[in-house]
JSON list of C-alpha atoms in Angstrom, two decimals:
[
{"chain": "M", "resi": 27, "resn": "MET", "atom": "CA", "xyz": [-72.12, 89.80, 41.79]},
{"chain": "M", "resi": 28, "resn": "THR", "atom": "CA", "xyz": [-71.41, 91.26, 45.20]},
{"chain": "M", "resi": 29, "resn": "ASP", "atom": "CA", "xyz": [-71.94, 89.35, 48.41]},
{"chain": "M", "resi": 30, "resn": "PRO", "atom": "CA", "xyz": [-75.53, 89.39, 49.61]},
{"chain": "M", "resi": 31, "resn": "LEU", "atom": "CA", "xyz": [-76.32, 92.13, 52.08]},
{"chain": "M", "resi": 32, "resn": "ARG", "atom": "CA", "xyz": [-78.55, 92.01, 55.20]},
{"chain": "M", "resi": 33, "resn": "ILE", "atom": "CA", "xyz": [-80.78, 95.04, 54.58]},
{"chain": "M", "resi": 34, "resn": "LEU", "atom": "CA", "xyz": [-83.17, 96.53, 57.11]},
{"chain": "M", "resi": 35, "resn": "VAL", "atom": "CA", "xyz": [-86.25, 97.92, 55.40]},
{"chain": "M", "resi": 36, "resn": "VAL", "atom": "CA", "xyz": [-88.24, 100.44, 57.36]},
{"chain": "M", "resi": 37, "resn": "GLU", "atom": "CA", "xyz": [-91.50, 101.38, 55.61]},
{"chain": "M", "resi": 38, "resn": "ASP", "atom": "CA", "xyz": [-95.01, 101.86, 57.00]},
{"chain": "M", "resi": 39, "resn": "GLU", "atom": "CA", "xyz": [-96.87, 101.40, 53.76]},
{"chain": "M", "resi": 40, "resn": "TRP", "atom": "CA", "xyz": [-97.36, 97.65, 53.42]},
{"chain": "M", "resi": 41, "resn": "LEU", "atom": "CA", "xyz": [-97.43, 97.48, 49.57]},
{"chain": "M", "resi": 42, "resn": "ILE", "atom": "CA", "xyz": [-94.37, 99.67, 49.21]},
{"chain": "M", "resi": 43, "resn": "ALA", "atom": "CA", "xyz": [-92.55, 97.66, 51.85]},
{"chain": "M", "resi": 44, "resn": "GLU", "atom": "CA", "xyz": [-93.30, 94.40, 50.03]},
{"chain": "M", "resi": 45, "resn": "ASP", "atom": "CA", "xyz": [-92.22, 95.86, 46.66]},
{"chain": "M", "resi": 46, "resn": "ILE", "atom": "CA", "xyz": [-88.90, 96.95, 48.13]},
{"chain": "M", "resi": 47, "resn": "ALA", "atom": "CA", "xyz": [-88.40, 93.59, 49.88]},
{"chain": "M", "resi": 48, "resn": "ALA", "atom": "CA", "xyz": [-89.18, 91.71, 46.71]},
{"chain": "M", "resi": 49, "resn": "CYS", "atom": "CA", "xyz": [-86.70, 93.82, 44.75]},
{"chain": "M", "resi": 50, "resn": "LEU", "atom": "CA", "xyz": [-83.95, 93.16, 47.26]},
{"chain": "M", "resi": 51, "resn": "ARG", "atom": "CA", "xyz": [-84.65, 89.47, 47.52]},
{"chain": "M", "resi": 52, "resn": "ALA", "atom": "CA", "xyz": [-84.70, 89.13, 43.66]},
{"chain": "M", "resi": 53, "resn": "SER", "atom": "CA", "xyz": [-81.22, 90.70, 43.73]},
{"chain": "M", "resi": 54, "resn": "GLY", "atom": "CA", "xyz": [-80.01, 88.03, 46.26]},
{"chain": "M", "resi": 55, "resn": "HIS", "atom": "CA", "xyz": [-80.10, 90.10, 49.41]},
{"chain": "M", "resi": 56, "resn": "GLN", "atom": "CA", "xyz": [-81.54, 89.17, 52.82]},
{"chain": "M", "resi": 57, "resn": "VAL", "atom": "CA", "xyz": [-84.32, 91.47, 54.03]},
{"chain": "M", "resi": 58, "resn": "ILE", "atom": "CA", "xyz": [-84.60, 92.31, 57.69]},
{"chain": "M", "resi": 59, "resn": "GLY", "atom": "CA", "xyz": [-88.21, 93.38, 58.32]},
{"chain": "M", "resi": 60, "resn": "PRO", "atom": "CA", "xyz": [-89.87, 95.22, 56.75]},
{"chain": "M", "resi": 61, "resn": "ALA", "atom": "CA", "xyz": [-90.43, 97.25, 59.96]},
{"chain": "M", "resi": 62, "resn": "PRO", "atom": "CA", "xyz": [-93.46, 99.56, 59.93]},
{"chain": "M", "resi": 63, "resn": "SER", "atom": "CA", "xyz": [-92.53, 101.59, 63.05]},
{"chain": "M", "resi": 64, "resn": "VAL", "atom": "CA", "xyz": [-89.58, 102.97, 65.01]},
{"chain": "M", "resi": 65, "resn": "ALA", "atom": "CA", "xyz": [-90.11, 100.42, 67.83]},
{"chain": "M", "resi": 66, "resn": "ALA", "atom": "CA", "xyz": [-90.14, 97.49, 65.41]},
{"chain": "M", "resi": 67, "resn": "ALA", "atom": "CA", "xyz": [-87.04, 98.72, 63.61]},
{"chain": "M", "resi": 68, "resn": "LEU", "atom": "CA", "xyz": [-85.10, 99.27, 66.77]},
{"chain": "M", "resi": 69, "resn": "ARG", "atom": "CA", "xyz": [-86.02, 95.75, 67.93]},
{"chain": "M", "resi": 70, "resn": "LEU", "atom": "CA", "xyz": [-84.90, 94.23, 64.64]},
{"chain": "M", "resi": 71, "resn": "ILE", "atom": "CA", "xyz": [-81.60, 96.19, 64.78]},
{"chain": "M", "resi": 72, "resn": "GLY", "atom": "CA", "xyz": [-81.01, 94.72, 68.26]},
{"chain": "M", "resi": 73, "resn": "GLU", "atom": "CA", "xyz": [-81.82, 91.22, 67.24]},
{"chain": "M", "resi": 74, "resn": "ASN", "atom": "CA", "xyz": [-80.18, 90.94, 63.82]},
{"chain": "M", "resi": 75, "resn": "PRO", "atom": "CA", "xyz": [-76.91, 91.72, 62.16]},
{"chain": "M", "resi": 76, "resn": "VAL", "atom": "CA", "xyz": [-77.62, 94.57, 59.65]},
{"chain": "M", "resi": 77, "resn": "ASP", "atom": "CA", "xyz": [-75.24, 95.71, 56.86]},
{"chain": "M", "resi": 78, "resn": "VAL", "atom": "CA", "xyz": [-77.23, 98.62, 55.55]},
{"chain": "M", "resi": 79, "resn": "ALA", "atom": "CA", "xyz": [-80.78, 100.10, 55.92]},
{"chain": "M", "resi": 80, "resn": "LEU", "atom": "CA", "xyz": [-83.40, 101.76, 53.80]},
{"chain": "M", "resi": 81, "resn": "LEU", "atom": "CA", "xyz": [-85.57, 104.14, 55.85]},
{"chain": "M", "resi": 82, "resn": "ASP", "atom": "CA", "xyz": [-88.83, 105.80, 55.11]},
{"chain": "M", "resi": 83, "resn": "VAL", "atom": "CA", "xyz": [-88.56, 109.17, 56.90]},
{"chain": "M", "resi": 84, "resn": "GLN", "atom": "CA", "xyz": [-92.21, 109.52, 57.89]},
{"chain": "M", "resi": 85, "resn": "LEU", "atom": "CA", "xyz": [-93.80, 106.53, 59.73]},
{"chain": "M", "resi": 86, "resn": "TYR", "atom": "CA", "xyz": [-97.39, 106.80, 60.88]},
{"chain": "M", "resi": 87, "resn": "GLY", "atom": "CA", "xyz": [-96.96, 110.17, 62.56]},
{"chain": "M", "resi": 88, "resn": "GLU", "atom": "CA", "xyz": [-93.41, 109.68, 63.73]},
{"chain": "M", "resi": 89, "resn": "THR", "atom": "CA", "xyz": [-90.10, 110.13, 61.97]},
{"chain": "M", "resi": 90, "resn": "SER", "atom": "CA", "xyz": [-87.37, 107.52, 61.67]},
{"chain": "M", "resi": 91, "resn": "LEU", "atom": "CA", "xyz": [-84.84, 109.87, 63.34]},
{"chain": "M", "resi": 92, "resn": "ALA", "atom": "CA", "xyz": [-84.36, 107.44, 66.35]},
{"chain": "M", "resi": 93, "resn": "ILE", "atom": "CA", "xyz": [-83.61, 104.65, 63.90]},
{"chain": "M", "resi": 94, "resn": "ALA", "atom": "CA", "xyz": [-81.09, 106.80, 61.98]},
{"chain": "M", "resi": 95, "resn": "GLU", "atom": "CA", "xyz": [-79.40, 107.73, 65.23]},
{"chain": "M", "resi": 96, "resn": "GLU", "atom": "CA", "xyz": [-79.11, 104.11, 66.31]},
{"chain": "M", "resi": 97, "resn": "LEU", "atom": "CA", "xyz": [-77.74, 103.10, 62.90]},
{"chain": "M", "resi": 98, "resn": "GLN", "atom": "CA", "xyz": [-75.18, 105.91, 63.07]},
{"chain": "M", "resi": 99, "resn": "ALA", "atom": "CA", "xyz": [-74.17, 104.84, 66.55]},
{"chain": "M", "resi": 100, "resn": "ARG", "atom": "CA", "xyz": [-73.56, 101.31, 65.16]},
{"chain": "M", "resi": 101, "resn": "HIS", "atom": "CA", "xyz": [-71.79, 102.63, 61.99]},
{"chain": "M", "resi": 102, "resn": "ILE", "atom": "CA", "xyz": [-74.46, 101.11, 59.76]},
{"chain": "M", "resi": 103, "resn": "PRO", "atom": "CA", "xyz": [-74.95, 103.07, 56.52]},
{"chain": "M", "resi": 104, "resn": "PHE", "atom": "CA", "xyz": [-78.50, 103.93, 55.43]},
{"chain": "M", "resi": 105, "resn": "ALA", "atom": "CA", "xyz": [-80.44, 105.70, 52.73]},
{"chain": "M", "resi": 106, "resn": "CYS", "atom": "CA", "xyz": [-83.73, 107.54, 53.12]},
{"chain": "M", "resi": 107, "resn": "LEU", "atom": "CA", "xyz": [-86.49, 106.26, 50.84]},
{"chain": "M", "resi": 108, "resn": "SER", "atom": "CA", "xyz": [-88.87, 109.17, 50.79]},
{"chain": "M", "resi": 109, "resn": "GLY", "atom": "CA", "xyz": [-91.12, 111.47, 48.85]},
{"chain": "M", "resi": 110, "resn": "PHE", "atom": "CA", "xyz": [-89.34, 114.22, 50.72]},
{"chain": "M", "resi": 111, "resn": "GLY", "atom": "CA", "xyz": [-85.97, 115.70, 49.99]},
{"chain": "M", "resi": 112, "resn": "PRO", "atom": "CA", "xyz": [-83.15, 116.90, 52.22]},
{"chain": "M", "resi": 113, "resn": "ARG", "atom": "CA", "xyz": [-84.75, 120.31, 52.77]},
{"chain": "M", "resi": 114, "resn": "ASP", "atom": "CA", "xyz": [-88.01, 118.72, 53.96]},
{"chain": "M", "resi": 115, "resn": "VAL", "atom": "CA", "xyz": [-86.71, 116.50, 56.70]},
{"chain": "M", "resi": 116, "resn": "PRO", "atom": "CA", "xyz": [-85.09, 116.93, 60.12]},
{"chain": "M", "resi": 117, "resn": "SER", "atom": "CA", "xyz": [-81.56, 118.32, 59.85]},
{"chain": "M", "resi": 118, "resn": "ALA", "atom": "CA", "xyz": [-80.10, 115.04, 61.08]},
{"chain": "M", "resi": 119, "resn": "PHE", "atom": "CA", "xyz": [-81.13, 113.52, 57.73]},
{"chain": "M", "resi": 120, "resn": "ALA", "atom": "CA", "xyz": [-79.94, 116.36, 55.55]},
{"chain": "M", "resi": 121, "resn": "ASN", "atom": "CA", "xyz": [-76.61, 114.73, 54.54]},
{"chain": "M", "resi": 122, "resn": "SER", "atom": "CA", "xyz": [-78.14, 111.28, 54.02]},
{"chain": "M", "resi": 123, "resn": "ARG", "atom": "CA", "xyz": [-78.40, 109.53, 50.69]},
{"chain": "M", "resi": 124, "resn": "PHE", "atom": "CA", "xyz": [-81.97, 110.03, 49.40]},
{"chain": "M", "resi": 125, "resn": "VAL", "atom": "CA", "xyz": [-83.85, 107.79, 47.03]},
{"chain": "M", "resi": 126, "resn": "HIS", "atom": "CA", "xyz": [-87.02, 109.42, 45.85]},
{"chain": "M", "resi": 127, "resn": "LYS", "atom": "CA", "xyz": [-90.19, 107.32, 46.11]},
{"chain": "M", "resi": 128, "resn": "PRO", "atom": "CA", "xyz": [-91.59, 105.63, 44.20]},
{"chain": "M", "resi": 129, "resn": "ALA", "atom": "CA", "xyz": [-88.16, 104.11, 43.59]},
{"chain": "M", "resi": 130, "resn": "ASP", "atom": "CA", "xyz": [-87.47, 101.45, 40.98]},
{"chain": "M", "resi": 131, "resn": "GLN", "atom": "CA", "xyz": [-85.08, 98.57, 41.43]},
{"chain": "M", "resi": 132, "resn": "ALA", "atom": "CA", "xyz": [-82.21, 100.31, 39.67]},
{"chain": "M", "resi": 133, "resn": "ALA", "atom": "CA", "xyz": [-82.40, 103.36, 41.98]},
{"chain": "M", "resi": 134, "resn": "ILE", "atom": "CA", "xyz": [-82.52, 101.25, 45.11]},
{"chain": "M", "resi": 135, "resn": "LEU", "atom": "CA", "xyz": [-79.61, 99.01, 44.02]},
{"chain": "M", "resi": 136, "resn": "SER", "atom": "CA", "xyz": [-77.61, 102.00, 42.94]},
{"chain": "M", "resi": 137, "resn": "ALA", "atom": "CA", "xyz": [-78.09, 103.60, 46.43]},
{"chain": "M", "resi": 138, "resn": "LEU", "atom": "CA", "xyz": [-76.99, 100.38, 48.10]},
{"chain": "M", "resi": 139, "resn": "ALA", "atom": "CA", "xyz": [-73.89, 100.17, 45.89]},
{"chain": "M", "resi": 140, "resn": "GLU", "atom": "CA", "xyz": [-72.92, 103.74, 46.95]},
{"chain": "M", "resi": 141, "resn": "LEU", "atom": "CA", "xyz": [-73.49, 102.94, 50.61]},
{"chain": "M", "resi": 142, "resn": "VAL", "atom": "CA", "xyz": [-71.71, 99.56, 50.70]},
{"chain": "M", "resi": 143, "resn": "PRO", "atom": "CA", "xyz": [-69.11, 99.46, 47.94]},
{"chain": "M", "resi": 144, "resn": "ALA", "atom": "CA", "xyz": [-68.08, 95.98, 46.72]},
{"chain": "M", "resi": 145, "resn": "SER", "atom": "CA", "xyz": [-64.92, 94.88, 48.46]}
]
């Protein structure tokens, strides 16, 4: 097993956020959040060490673009958990790793393994 990761989860749908968090915890990882908004996510990034993030692209009428930019500035890898694909999102997200929602545990863990290879 790889070392546990500190994973920021950004998701505005409570039930989906809880499912993702439960999946990650069951795999031995630490969940930061879940954060339902850009403001909450940026606060968590500032207050916690984060190894990797899973971002919902659309959050209650705003996009997670500001979160992605902050993560990029901090060199923190992230994947977009979304019903959208690369053509449907702002161009800043186009080269991101996408995990199509609804995502199962295997898809989420596979994306994390690609983002943070075991050392």
